[in-house]
């Protein structure tokens, strides 16, 4: 980033801040816990500004074991430590210098271009592919088979982060998060979620986590589930999706319009019945509530100034979070 860069090129950012403050501002949109995409801040451009040369980053394939390694330094260390020179011979062979980086010569007996896997830098129109091809890609990225949801750690209070006088829920989006594909646009979300929720099997160590899971993914995604497992009386995991479906809505509500159907997302009695069927002894705290829920409870008993976004209603404690 240039020393003169004192203003965010994407928004009316206060230019009186120094270079470090500007970097911190831009990093909020690319960090592991980041401000959700706003359609204004271009993540790829920000990465190039913060890390010049990012677009030239590439992976390397080891000539000895064919392992793909993510960085130049790690690749060199891997080859030198394990003597993985493959068909290029050993240490006595000629060394090639990396013309792109004169300060850090290439210390291996083969050319960098022979083992580099360049990163795709052009524009790829994914949605122009036939749906059958897109479906194969969705399965490759989003299908894991059995997804084991381990016992939760002790409850942690999750609060929004204060940014520019507003409370913002940060999005957990690590670089290895394959579900970030669903955040590209509405069409990819609708197509990809059918693979993720419809083909994967979700196994729970504790049934206490199931209500939190269902509330978090929402009515539409819960309707796609085909396999939800927990241990039966014999101690073996068994698909109990029929039990889940029977508890999500009130009997006889299928003939009503979708927005009028009483379910665990808008009716406390049905939610409490689900807790009873799953033998949840304690209310699942904290849990998530979608902002589009029909019965968003009023904030009571807890001062908003102390716990922004926290609401309490009957047996449910909610943290208002858009999902």
PDB file of C-alpha atoms in Angstrom:
ATOM      1  CA  UNK A   1       0.000   0.000   0.000  1.00  0.00           C
ATOM      2  CA  UNK A   2       1.358   3.409  -0.890  1.00  0.00           C
ATOM      3  CA  UNK A   3       2.495   5.721   1.888  1.00  0.00           C
ATOM      4  CA  UNK A   4       0.126   8.370   0.501  1.00  0.00           C
ATOM      5  CA  UNK A   5      -2.910   6.107   0.839  1.00  0.00           C
ATOM      6  CA  UNK A   6      -4.901   7.739   3.633  1.00  0.00           C
ATOM      7  CA  UNK A   7      -8.434   7.310   2.326  1.00  0.00           C
ATOM      8  CA  UNK A   8     -10.416   4.136   1.781  1.00  0.00           C
ATOM      9  CA  UNK A   9     -11.065   3.824  -1.983  1.00  0.00           C
ATOM     10  CA  UNK A  10     -14.355   2.045  -1.324  1.00  0.00           C
ATOM     11  CA  UNK A  11     -16.126   4.229   1.234  1.00  0.00           C
ATOM     12  CA  UNK A  12     -16.003   7.769   2.696  1.00  0.00           C
ATOM     13  CA  UNK A  13     -13.335   6.887   5.232  1.00  0.00           C
ATOM     14  CA  UNK A  14     -11.877   9.668   7.396  1.00  0.00           C
ATOM     15  CA  UNK A  15      -8.618  10.656   5.687  1.00  0.00           C
ATOM     16  CA  UNK A  16      -7.155  12.127   8.889  1.00  0.00           C
ATOM     17  CA  UNK A  17      -6.201   8.646  10.098  1.00  0.00           C
ATOM     18  CA  UNK A  18      -2.716   7.352   9.396  1.00  0.00           C
ATOM     19  CA  UNK A  19      -1.663   4.416   7.235  1.00  0.00           C
ATOM     20  CA  UNK A  20      -1.887   1.933  10.114  1.00  0.00           C
ATOM     21  CA  UNK A  21      -5.478   2.908  10.882  1.00  0.00           C
ATOM     22  CA  UNK A  22      -6.435   2.541   7.237  1.00  0.00           C
ATOM     23  CA  UNK A  23      -4.916  -0.949   7.138  1.00  0.00           C
ATOM     24  CA  UNK A  24      -6.926  -1.866  10.224  1.00  0.00           C
ATOM     25  CA  UNK A  25     -10.078  -0.546   8.564  1.00  0.00           C
ATOM     26  CA  UNK A  26      -9.518  -2.604   5.397  1.00  0.00           C
ATOM     27  CA  UNK A  27      -8.491  -5.698   7.362  1.00  0.00           C
ATOM     28  CA  UNK A  28     -11.944  -5.777   8.945  1.00  0.00           C
ATOM     29  CA  UNK A  29     -13.302  -7.001   5.581  1.00  0.00           C
ATOM     30  CA  UNK A  30     -10.702  -9.756   5.002  1.00  0.00           C
ATOM     31  CA  UNK A  31      -9.911 -11.140   8.473  1.00  0.00           C
ATOM     32  CA  UNK A  32     -11.065 -14.549   9.698  1.00  0.00           C
ATOM     33  CA  UNK A  33     -13.797 -12.793  11.712  1.00  0.00           C
ATOM     34  CA  UNK A  34     -14.859 -10.077   9.316  1.00  0.00           C
ATOM     35  CA  UNK A  35     -17.573  -7.556   8.621  1.00  0.00           C
ATOM     36  CA  UNK A  36     -20.078  -9.243   6.274  1.00  0.00           C
ATOM     37  CA  UNK A  37     -19.772  -8.346   2.591  1.00  0.00           C
ATOM     38  CA  UNK A  38     -21.511  -5.055   1.886  1.00  0.00           C
ATOM     39  CA  UNK A  39     -21.182  -4.943  -1.911  1.00  0.00           C
ATOM     40  CA  UNK A  40     -18.868  -1.926  -1.631  1.00  0.00           C
ATOM     41  CA  UNK A  41     -15.553  -3.207  -0.296  1.00  0.00           C
ATOM     42  CA  UNK A  42     -13.867  -5.484  -2.858  1.00  0.00           C
ATOM     43  CA  UNK A  43     -12.149  -8.280  -0.914  1.00  0.00           C
ATOM     44  CA  UNK A  44      -9.744  -9.215  -3.726  1.00  0.00           C
ATOM     45  CA  UNK A  45      -8.639  -5.625  -4.239  1.00  0.00           C
ATOM     46  CA  UNK A  46      -8.192  -5.183  -0.490  1.00  0.00           C
ATOM     47  CA  UNK A  47      -6.006  -8.303  -0.338  1.00  0.00           C
ATOM     48  CA  UNK A  48      -3.814  -6.921  -3.114  1.00  0.00           C
ATOM     49  CA  UNK A  49      -3.554  -3.576  -1.317  1.00  0.00           C
ATOM     50  CA  UNK A  50      -2.642  -5.157   2.011  1.00  0.00           C
ATOM     51  CA  UNK A  51      -0.415  -7.851   0.526  1.00  0.00           C
ATOM     52  CA  UNK A  52       1.197  -6.655  -2.724  1.00  0.00           C
ATOM     53  CA  UNK A  53       1.980  -9.565  -4.993  1.00  0.00           C
ATOM     54  CA  UNK A  54      -0.925 -11.628  -3.647  1.00  0.00           C
ATOM     55  CA  UNK A  55      -2.158 -12.284  -7.187  1.00  0.00           C
ATOM     56  CA  UNK A  56       1.172 -13.924  -8.004  1.00  0.00           C
ATOM     57  CA  UNK A  57       0.870 -16.383  -5.122  1.00  0.00           C
ATOM     58  CA  UNK A  58       0.885 -19.996  -6.234  1.00  0.00           C
ATOM     59  CA  UNK A  59       1.164 -23.535  -4.945  1.00  0.00           C
ATOM     60  CA  UNK A  60       3.944 -26.016  -5.625  1.00  0.00           C
ATOM     61  CA  UNK A  61       3.828 -29.738  -6.334  1.00  0.00           C
ATOM     62  CA  UNK A  62       6.650 -31.771  -4.794  1.00  0.00           C
ATOM     63  CA  UNK A  63       8.534 -33.732  -7.510  1.00  0.00           C
ATOM     64  CA  UNK A  64       9.251 -36.502  -5.011  1.00  0.00           C
ATOM     65  CA  UNK A  65       5.877 -37.227  -3.355  1.00  0.00           C
ATOM     66  CA  UNK A  66       3.464 -35.097  -5.466  1.00  0.00           C
ATOM     67  CA  UNK A  67       2.219 -33.294  -2.357  1.00  0.00           C
ATOM     68  CA  UNK A  68       0.791 -29.819  -3.039  1.00  0.00           C
ATOM     69  CA  UNK A  69       2.374 -27.208  -0.744  1.00  0.00           C
ATOM     70  CA  UNK A  70       0.948 -23.733  -0.244  1.00  0.00           C
ATOM     71  CA  UNK A  71       3.965 -21.453   0.050  1.00  0.00           C
ATOM     72  CA  UNK A  72       7.386 -21.025  -1.518  1.00  0.00           C
ATOM     73  CA  UNK A  73       9.205 -21.215   1.820  1.00  0.00           C
ATOM     74  CA  UNK A  74       7.412 -24.367   2.962  1.00  0.00           C
ATOM     75  CA  UNK A  75       7.989 -26.027  -0.399  1.00  0.00           C
ATOM     76  CA  UNK A  76      11.741 -25.348  -0.298  1.00  0.00           C
ATOM     77  CA  UNK A  77      11.967 -26.595   3.303  1.00  0.00           C
ATOM     78  CA  UNK A  78       9.999 -29.724   2.396  1.00  0.00           C
ATOM     79  CA  UNK A  79      12.241 -30.632  -0.551  1.00  0.00           C
ATOM     80  CA  UNK A  80      15.516 -29.900   1.245  1.00  0.00           C
ATOM     81  CA  UNK A  81      14.587 -31.691   4.468  1.00  0.00           C
ATOM     82  CA  UNK A  82      13.215 -34.851   2.835  1.00  0.00           C
ATOM     83  CA  UNK A  83      15.486 -34.889  -0.246  1.00  0.00           C
ATOM     84  CA  UNK A  84      12.413 -35.004  -2.472  1.00  0.00           C
ATOM     85  CA  UNK A  85      14.170 -34.063  -5.703  1.00  0.00           C
ATOM     86  CA  UNK A  86      12.438 -36.730  -7.774  1.00  0.00           C
ATOM     87  CA  UNK A  87      13.651 -36.972 -11.353  1.00  0.00           C
ATOM     88  CA  UNK A  88      15.676 -33.772 -10.975  1.00  0.00           C
ATOM     89  CA  UNK A  89      18.441 -35.423  -8.956  1.00  0.00           C
ATOM     90  CA  UNK A  90      20.003 -34.359  -5.656  1.00  0.00           C
ATOM     91  CA  UNK A  91      21.855 -31.465  -4.072  1.00  0.00           C
ATOM     92  CA  UNK A  92      24.888 -31.720  -6.394  1.00  0.00           C
ATOM     93  CA  UNK A  93      22.891 -30.640  -9.423  1.00  0.00           C
ATOM     94  CA  UNK A  94      22.861 -27.071 -10.718  1.00  0.00           C
ATOM     95  CA  UNK A  95      20.814 -24.478  -8.788  1.00  0.00           C
ATOM     96  CA  UNK A  96      18.402 -22.211 -10.648  1.00  0.00           C
ATOM     97  CA  UNK A  97      17.873 -18.612  -9.589  1.00  0.00           C
ATOM     98  CA  UNK A  98      14.409 -17.101  -9.396  1.00  0.00           C
ATOM     99  CA  UNK A  99      14.451 -14.101 -11.729  1.00  0.00           C
ATOM    100  CA  UNK A 100      11.327 -12.688 -10.049  1.00  0.00           C
ATOM    101  CA  UNK A 101      12.994 -12.487  -6.631  1.00  0.00           C
ATOM    102  CA  UNK A 102      16.668 -11.559  -6.775  1.00  0.00           C
ATOM    103  CA  UNK A 103      16.889 -11.106  -3.007  1.00  0.00           C
ATOM    104  CA  UNK A 104      15.791 -14.704  -2.352  1.00  0.00           C
ATOM    105  CA  UNK A 105      17.426 -17.007  -4.913  1.00  0.00           C
ATOM    106  CA  UNK A 106      15.760 -20.288  -5.798  1.00  0.00           C
ATOM    107  CA  UNK A 107      18.000 -22.898  -4.075  1.00  0.00           C
ATOM    108  CA  UNK A 108      16.748 -26.037  -5.832  1.00  0.00           C
ATOM    109  CA  UNK A 109      18.121 -28.013  -8.822  1.00  0.00           C
ATOM    110  CA  UNK A 110      15.088 -27.384 -11.034  1.00  0.00           C
ATOM    111  CA  UNK A 111      13.215 -24.382 -12.326  1.00  0.00           C
ATOM    112  CA  UNK A 112      10.414 -22.858 -10.329  1.00  0.00           C
ATOM    113  CA  UNK A 113       8.033 -22.960 -13.288  1.00  0.00           C
ATOM    114  CA  UNK A 114       8.462 -26.756 -13.490  1.00  0.00           C
ATOM    115  CA  UNK A 115       6.818 -27.304 -10.097  1.00  0.00           C
ATOM    116  CA  UNK A 116       4.609 -24.217  -9.677  1.00  0.00           C
ATOM    117  CA  UNK A 117       0.827 -24.471  -9.892  1.00  0.00           C
ATOM    118  CA  UNK A 118      -0.237 -20.941 -10.917  1.00  0.00           C
ATOM    119  CA  UNK A 119      -3.320 -19.480  -9.316  1.00  0.00           C
ATOM    120  CA  UNK A 120      -6.236 -18.742 -11.624  1.00  0.00           C
ATOM    121  CA  UNK A 121      -6.350 -14.976 -12.046  1.00  0.00           C
ATOM    122  CA  UNK A 122      -8.977 -14.463 -14.744  1.00  0.00           C
ATOM    123  CA  UNK A 123     -12.740 -14.161 -14.516  1.00  0.00           C
ATOM    124  CA  UNK A 124     -14.629 -17.448 -14.557  1.00  0.00           C
ATOM    125  CA  UNK A 125     -18.368 -17.303 -15.239  1.00  0.00           C
ATOM    126  CA  UNK A 126     -19.458 -20.192 -13.044  1.00  0.00           C
ATOM    127  CA  UNK A 127     -23.176 -19.746 -13.670  1.00  0.00           C
ATOM    128  CA  UNK A 128     -22.724 -20.206 -17.430  1.00  0.00           C
ATOM    129  CA  UNK A 129     -21.825 -23.839 -16.804  1.00  0.00           C
ATOM    130  CA  UNK A 130     -24.670 -26.353 -17.223  1.00  0.00           C
ATOM    131  CA  UNK A 131     -26.400 -27.164 -13.947  1.00  0.00           C
ATOM    132  CA  UNK A 132     -25.183 -30.776 -14.101  1.00  0.00           C
ATOM    133  CA  UNK A 133     -21.577 -29.535 -14.058  1.00  0.00           C
ATOM    134  CA  UNK A 134     -22.319 -27.067 -11.269  1.00  0.00           C
ATOM    135  CA  UNK A 135     -23.919 -29.875  -9.263  1.00  0.00           C
ATOM    136  CA  UNK A 136     -20.738 -31.954  -9.567  1.00  0.00           C
ATOM    137  CA  UNK A 137     -18.738 -28.985  -8.261  1.00  0.00           C
ATOM    138  CA  UNK A 138     -21.194 -28.434  -5.395  1.00  0.00           C
ATOM    139  CA  UNK A 139     -20.825 -32.087  -4.384  1.00  0.00           C
ATOM    140  CA  UNK A 140     -17.037 -31.868  -4.551  1.00  0.00           C
ATOM    141  CA  UNK A 141     -16.971 -28.771  -2.321  1.00  0.00           C
ATOM    142  CA  UNK A 142     -19.946 -29.261   0.022  1.00  0.00           C
ATOM    143  CA  UNK A 143     -20.474 -33.016   0.386  1.00  0.00           C
ATOM    144  CA  UNK A 144     -18.677 -34.473   3.416  1.00  0.00           C
ATOM    145  CA  UNK A 145     -20.735 -37.589   4.158  1.00  0.00           C
ATOM    146  CA  UNK A 146     -21.098 -37.747   7.941  1.00  0.00           C
ATOM    147  CA  UNK A 147     -20.679 -34.467   9.815  1.00  0.00           C
ATOM    148  CA  UNK A 148     -20.091 -35.089  13.513  1.00  0.00           C
ATOM    149  CA  UNK A 149     -21.168 -32.238  15.778  1.00  0.00           C
ATOM    150  CA  UNK A 150     -19.221 -32.703  18.992  1.00  0.00           C
ATOM    151  CA  UNK A 151     -20.313 -31.648  22.443  1.00  0.00           C
ATOM    152  CA  UNK A 152     -20.414 -27.906  22.806  1.00  0.00           C
ATOM    153  CA  UNK A 153     -17.902 -26.062  24.910  1.00  0.00           C
ATOM    154  CA  UNK A 154     -19.209 -24.126  27.925  1.00  0.00           C
ATOM    155  CA  UNK A 155     -21.546 -21.394  26.754  1.00  0.00           C
ATOM    156  CA  UNK A 156     -19.888 -18.200  25.649  1.00  0.00           C
ATOM    157  CA  UNK A 157     -21.728 -14.908  25.420  1.00  0.00           C
ATOM    158  CA  UNK A 158     -21.580 -13.674  21.853  1.00  0.00           C
ATOM    159  CA  UNK A 159     -22.004  -9.959  21.388  1.00  0.00           C
ATOM    160  CA  UNK A 160     -21.855  -7.752  18.311  1.00  0.00           C
ATOM    161  CA  UNK A 161     -18.776  -5.659  17.633  1.00  0.00           C
ATOM    162  CA  UNK A 162     -19.141  -1.899  17.752  1.00  0.00           C
ATOM    163  CA  UNK A 163     -18.176  -0.237  14.457  1.00  0.00           C
ATOM    164  CA  UNK A 164     -18.758   3.451  13.728  1.00  0.00           C
ATOM    165  CA  UNK A 165     -21.316   3.732  16.505  1.00  0.00           C
ATOM    166  CA  UNK A 166     -23.271   0.648  15.355  1.00  0.00           C
ATOM    167  CA  UNK A 167     -23.407  -2.945  16.552  1.00  0.00           C
ATOM    168  CA  UNK A 168     -22.264  -5.346  13.814  1.00  0.00           C
ATOM    169  CA  UNK A 169     -22.221  -9.143  13.938  1.00  0.00           C
ATOM    170  CA  UNK A 170     -18.880 -10.295  12.563  1.00  0.00           C
ATOM    171  CA  UNK A 171     -18.882 -13.199  10.122  1.00  0.00           C
ATOM    172  CA  UNK A 172     -16.578 -16.145  10.848  1.00  0.00           C
ATOM    173  CA  UNK A 173     -15.075 -16.830   7.447  1.00  0.00           C
ATOM    174  CA  UNK A 174     -11.680 -18.603   7.519  1.00  0.00           C
ATOM    175  CA  UNK A 175      -9.870 -19.193   4.242  1.00  0.00           C
ATOM    176  CA  UNK A 176     -10.722 -22.912   4.381  1.00  0.00           C
ATOM    177  CA  UNK A 177     -14.470 -22.320   4.801  1.00  0.00           C
ATOM    178  CA  UNK A 178     -16.066 -24.079   1.833  1.00  0.00           C
ATOM    179  CA  UNK A 179     -19.499 -22.788   2.883  1.00  0.00           C
ATOM    180  CA  UNK A 180     -18.401 -19.300   1.849  1.00  0.00           C
ATOM    181  CA  UNK A 181     -19.373 -20.418  -1.663  1.00  0.00           C
ATOM    182  CA  UNK A 182     -23.003 -20.027  -0.577  1.00  0.00           C
ATOM    183  CA  UNK A 183     -22.465 -16.334   0.175  1.00  0.00           C
ATOM    184  CA  UNK A 184     -21.646 -15.399  -3.431  1.00  0.00           C
ATOM    185  CA  UNK A 185     -25.217 -14.769  -4.538  1.00  0.00           C
ATOM    186  CA  UNK A 186     -28.766 -16.012  -4.087  1.00  0.00           C
ATOM    187  CA  UNK A 187     -28.668 -18.551  -6.935  1.00  0.00           C
ATOM    188  CA  UNK A 188     -25.510 -20.250  -5.658  1.00  0.00           C
ATOM    189  CA  UNK A 189     -26.997 -20.282  -2.169  1.00  0.00           C
ATOM    190  CA  UNK A 190     -30.223 -21.936  -3.335  1.00  0.00           C
ATOM    191  CA  UNK A 191     -28.362 -24.537  -5.405  1.00  0.00           C
ATOM    192  CA  UNK A 192     -25.564 -25.248  -2.942  1.00  0.00           C
ATOM    193  CA  UNK A 193     -27.686 -25.560   0.190  1.00  0.00           C
ATOM    194  CA  UNK A 194     -29.645 -28.415  -1.366  1.00  0.00           C
ATOM    195  CA  UNK A 195     -26.396 -30.379  -1.587  1.00  0.00           C
ATOM    196  CA  UNK A 196     -25.044 -29.423   1.836  1.00  0.00           C
ATOM    197  CA  UNK A 197     -28.217 -30.023   3.854  1.00  0.00           C
ATOM    198  CA  UNK A 198     -29.772 -32.673   1.618  1.00  0.00           C
ATOM    199  CA  UNK A 199     -26.828 -35.035   1.079  1.00  0.00           C
ATOM    200  CA  UNK A 200     -24.809 -34.764   4.288  1.00  0.00           C
ATOM    201  CA  UNK A 201     -25.692 -36.665   7.449  1.00  0.00           C
ATOM    202  CA  UNK A 202     -25.528 -34.639  10.682  1.00  0.00           C
ATOM    203  CA  UNK A 203     -24.663 -36.666  13.795  1.00  0.00           C
ATOM    204  CA  UNK A 204     -25.020 -35.092  17.251  1.00  0.00           C
ATOM    205  CA  UNK A 205     -23.135 -36.259  20.329  1.00  0.00           C
ATOM    206  CA  UNK A 206     -25.713 -34.471  22.506  1.00  0.00           C
ATOM    207  CA  UNK A 207     -29.338 -33.897  21.569  1.00  0.00           C
ATOM    208  CA  UNK A 208     -29.167 -30.564  23.426  1.00  0.00           C
ATOM    209  CA  UNK A 209     -27.446 -29.118  20.362  1.00  0.00           C
ATOM    210  CA  UNK A 210     -30.179 -30.083  17.889  1.00  0.00           C
ATOM    211  CA  UNK A 211     -32.621 -27.223  18.711  1.00  0.00           C
ATOM    212  CA  UNK A 212     -29.786 -24.705  18.323  1.00  0.00           C
ATOM    213  CA  UNK A 213     -28.859 -26.267  14.980  1.00  0.00           C
ATOM    214  CA  UNK A 214     -32.437 -26.187  13.664  1.00  0.00           C
ATOM    215  CA  UNK A 215     -33.077 -22.613  14.778  1.00  0.00           C
ATOM    216  CA  UNK A 216     -29.791 -21.491  13.273  1.00  0.00           C
ATOM    217  CA  UNK A 217     -30.241 -22.964   9.797  1.00  0.00           C
ATOM    218  CA  UNK A 218     -33.870 -21.851   9.513  1.00  0.00           C
ATOM    219  CA  UNK A 219     -37.094 -23.449   8.299  1.00  0.00           C
ATOM    220  CA  UNK A 220     -36.124 -23.639   4.624  1.00  0.00           C
ATOM    221  CA  UNK A 221     -32.841 -25.451   5.212  1.00  0.00           C
ATOM    222  CA  UNK A 222     -34.272 -27.706   7.916  1.00  0.00           C
ATOM    223  CA  UNK A 223     -36.822 -28.943   5.380  1.00  0.00           C
ATOM    224  CA  UNK A 224     -33.963 -30.201   3.186  1.00  0.00           C
ATOM    225  CA  UNK A 225     -32.449 -32.417   5.886  1.00  0.00           C
ATOM    226  CA  UNK A 226     -32.489 -36.128   5.106  1.00  0.00           C
ATOM    227  CA  UNK A 227     -30.360 -37.486   7.949  1.00  0.00           C
ATOM    228  CA  UNK A 228     -30.081 -36.280  11.548  1.00  0.00           C
ATOM    229  CA  UNK A 229     -28.518 -38.854  13.857  1.00  0.00           C
ATOM    230  CA  UNK A 230     -28.053 -39.339  17.561  1.00  0.00           C
ATOM    231  CA  UNK A 231     -27.494 -42.401  19.741  1.00  0.00           C
ATOM    232  CA  UNK A 232     -30.364 -44.831  20.307  1.00  0.00           C
ATOM    233  CA  UNK A 233     -30.892 -46.992  23.407  1.00  0.00           C
ATOM    234  CA  UNK A 234     -28.239 -49.441  22.216  1.00  0.00           C
ATOM    235  CA  UNK A 235     -25.681 -46.646  21.961  1.00  0.00           C
ATOM    236  CA  UNK A 236     -25.535 -46.680  18.153  1.00  0.00           C
ATOM    237  CA  UNK A 237     -26.098 -43.639  15.965  1.00  0.00           C
ATOM    238  CA  UNK A 238     -29.424 -43.850  14.137  1.00  0.00           C
ATOM    239  CA  UNK A 239     -31.118 -41.561  11.630  1.00  0.00           C
ATOM    240  CA  UNK A 240     -34.010 -39.877  13.492  1.00  0.00           C
ATOM    241  CA  UNK A 241     -35.126 -37.454  10.788  1.00  0.00           C
ATOM    242  CA  UNK A 242     -38.750 -38.633  11.058  1.00  0.00           C
ATOM    243  CA  UNK A 243     -38.789 -37.649  14.736  1.00  0.00           C
ATOM    244  CA  UNK A 244     -37.392 -34.221  13.877  1.00  0.00           C
ATOM    245  CA  UNK A 245     -39.949 -33.641  11.124  1.00  0.00           C
ATOM    246  CA  UNK A 246     -42.843 -34.627  13.375  1.00  0.00           C
ATOM    247  CA  UNK A 247     -41.752 -32.063  15.980  1.00  0.00           C
ATOM    248  CA  UNK A 248     -40.931 -29.114  13.735  1.00  0.00           C
ATOM    249  CA  UNK A 249     -44.560 -28.195  12.986  1.00  0.00           C
ATOM    250  CA  UNK A 250     -47.934 -28.656  14.624  1.00  0.00           C
ATOM    251  CA  UNK A 251     -50.072 -31.505  13.338  1.00  0.00           C
ATOM    252  CA  UNK A 252     -52.632 -30.338  10.777  1.00  0.00           C
ATOM    253  CA  UNK A 253     -50.692 -27.233   9.801  1.00  0.00           C
ATOM    254  CA  UNK A 254     -49.531 -28.517   6.426  1.00  0.00           C
ATOM    255  CA  UNK A 255     -52.610 -27.166   4.631  1.00  0.00           C
ATOM    256  CA  UNK A 256     -51.993 -23.582   5.721  1.00  0.00           C
ATOM    257  CA  UNK A 257     -49.891 -21.007   3.944  1.00  0.00           C
ATOM    258  CA  UNK A 258     -46.203 -21.280   4.827  1.00  0.00           C
ATOM    259  CA  UNK A 259     -46.123 -18.042   6.792  1.00  0.00           C
ATOM    260  CA  UNK A 260     -49.119 -19.201   8.887  1.00  0.00           C
ATOM    261  CA  UNK A 261     -47.825 -22.659   9.833  1.00  0.00           C
ATOM    262  CA  UNK A 262     -46.984 -22.858  13.557  1.00  0.00           C
ATOM    263  CA  UNK A 263     -43.510 -24.313  13.971  1.00  0.00           C
ATOM    264  CA  UNK A 264     -40.473 -24.253  16.250  1.00  0.00           C
ATOM    265  CA  UNK A 265     -39.362 -20.966  14.686  1.00  0.00           C
ATOM    266  CA  UNK A 266     -42.494 -19.012  15.619  1.00  0.00           C
ATOM    267  CA  UNK A 267     -44.310 -20.937  18.354  1.00  0.00           C
ATOM    268  CA  UNK A 268     -43.002 -21.459  21.904  1.00  0.00           C
ATOM    269  CA  UNK A 269     -45.254 -24.435  22.658  1.00  0.00           C
ATOM    270  CA  UNK A 270     -43.988 -26.392  19.654  1.00  0.00           C
ATOM    271  CA  UNK A 271     -40.418 -25.478  20.545  1.00  0.00           C
ATOM    272  CA  UNK A 272     -40.890 -26.705  24.119  1.00  0.00           C
ATOM    273  CA  UNK A 273     -42.392 -29.939  22.785  1.00  0.00           C
ATOM    274  CA  UNK A 274     -39.245 -30.458  20.700  1.00  0.00           C
ATOM    275  CA  UNK A 275     -37.136 -30.007  23.842  1.00  0.00           C
ATOM    276  CA  UNK A 276     -39.303 -32.589  25.624  1.00  0.00           C
ATOM    277  CA  UNK A 277     -39.019 -35.150  22.801  1.00  0.00           C
ATOM    278  CA  UNK A 278     -35.247 -34.693  22.622  1.00  0.00           C
ATOM    279  CA  UNK A 279     -35.061 -34.901  26.436  1.00  0.00           C
ATOM    280  CA  UNK A 280     -33.277 -31.600  26.720  1.00  0.00           C
ATOM    281  CA  UNK A 281     -33.132 -31.054  30.466  1.00  0.00           C
ATOM    282  CA  UNK A 282     -31.850 -27.476  30.364  1.00  0.00           C
ATOM    283  CA  UNK A 283     -32.799 -24.761  27.886  1.00  0.00           C
ATOM    284  CA  UNK A 284     -30.164 -24.511  25.148  1.00  0.00           C
ATOM    285  CA  UNK A 285     -28.318 -21.320  25.998  1.00  0.00           C
ATOM    286  CA  UNK A 286     -27.233 -19.444  24.036  1.00  0.00           C
ATOM    287  CA  UNK A 287     -29.098 -20.142  20.836  1.00  0.00           C
ATOM    288  CA  UNK A 288     -29.596 -18.267  17.610  1.00  0.00           C
ATOM    289  CA  UNK A 289     -32.760 -16.694  16.292  1.00  0.00           C
ATOM    290  CA  UNK A 290     -33.165 -15.643  12.708  1.00  0.00           C
ATOM    291  CA  UNK A 291     -34.064 -12.007  12.183  1.00  0.00           C
ATOM    292  CA  UNK A 292     -36.948 -13.096   9.935  1.00  0.00           C
ATOM    293  CA  UNK A 293     -38.628 -15.100  12.713  1.00  0.00           C
ATOM    294  CA  UNK A 294     -42.278 -14.226  13.199  1.00  0.00           C
ATOM    295  CA  UNK A 295     -42.081 -14.016  16.980  1.00  0.00           C
ATOM    296  CA  UNK A 296     -38.982 -11.935  17.590  1.00  0.00           C
ATOM    297  CA  UNK A 297     -39.336 -11.438  21.348  1.00  0.00           C
ATOM    298  CA  UNK A 298     -39.282  -8.036  22.914  1.00  0.00           C
ATOM    299  CA  UNK A 299     -36.182  -7.166  24.893  1.00  0.00           C
ATOM    300  CA  UNK A 300     -37.008  -7.726  28.545  1.00  0.00           C
ATOM    301  CA  UNK A 301     -35.168  -8.235  31.812  1.00  0.00           C
ATOM    302  CA  UNK A 302     -31.738  -7.405  30.376  1.00  0.00           C
ATOM    303  CA  UNK A 303     -30.574  -3.819  29.784  1.00  0.00           C
ATOM    304  CA  UNK A 304     -29.774  -3.237  26.120  1.00  0.00           C
ATOM    305  CA  UNK A 305     -26.755  -1.134  27.077  1.00  0.00           C
ATOM    306  CA  UNK A 306     -25.172  -4.077  28.910  1.00  0.00           C
ATOM    307  CA  UNK A 307     -26.010  -6.865  26.485  1.00  0.00           C
ATOM    308  CA  UNK A 308     -26.772  -5.505  23.002  1.00  0.00           C
ATOM    309  CA  UNK A 309     -29.087  -7.770  21.044  1.00  0.00           C
ATOM    310  CA  UNK A 310     -29.865 -10.069  23.991  1.00  0.00           C
ATOM    311  CA  UNK A 311     -33.475 -11.062  24.538  1.00  0.00           C
ATOM    312  CA  UNK A 312     -35.203 -13.412  26.961  1.00  0.00           C
ATOM    313  CA  UNK A 313     -38.601 -14.991  26.510  1.00  0.00           C
ATOM    314  CA  UNK A 314     -39.892 -18.001  28.458  1.00  0.00           C
ATOM    315  CA  UNK A 315     -37.495 -20.918  28.030  1.00  0.00           C
ATOM    316  CA  UNK A 316     -35.534 -19.431  25.159  1.00  0.00           C
ATOM    317  CA  UNK A 317     -32.608 -17.060  25.380  1.00  0.00           C
ATOM    318  CA  UNK A 318     -31.886 -15.461  22.042  1.00  0.00           C
ATOM    319  CA  UNK A 319     -28.975 -13.691  20.490  1.00  0.00           C
ATOM    320  CA  UNK A 320     -30.387 -11.804  17.523  1.00  0.00           C
ATOM    321  CA  UNK A 321     -28.151 -12.718  14.638  1.00  0.00           C
ATOM    322  CA  UNK A 322     -28.739 -12.636  10.901  1.00  0.00           C
ATOM    323  CA  UNK A 323     -27.883 -16.018   9.374  1.00  0.00           C
TER     324      UNK A 323
END
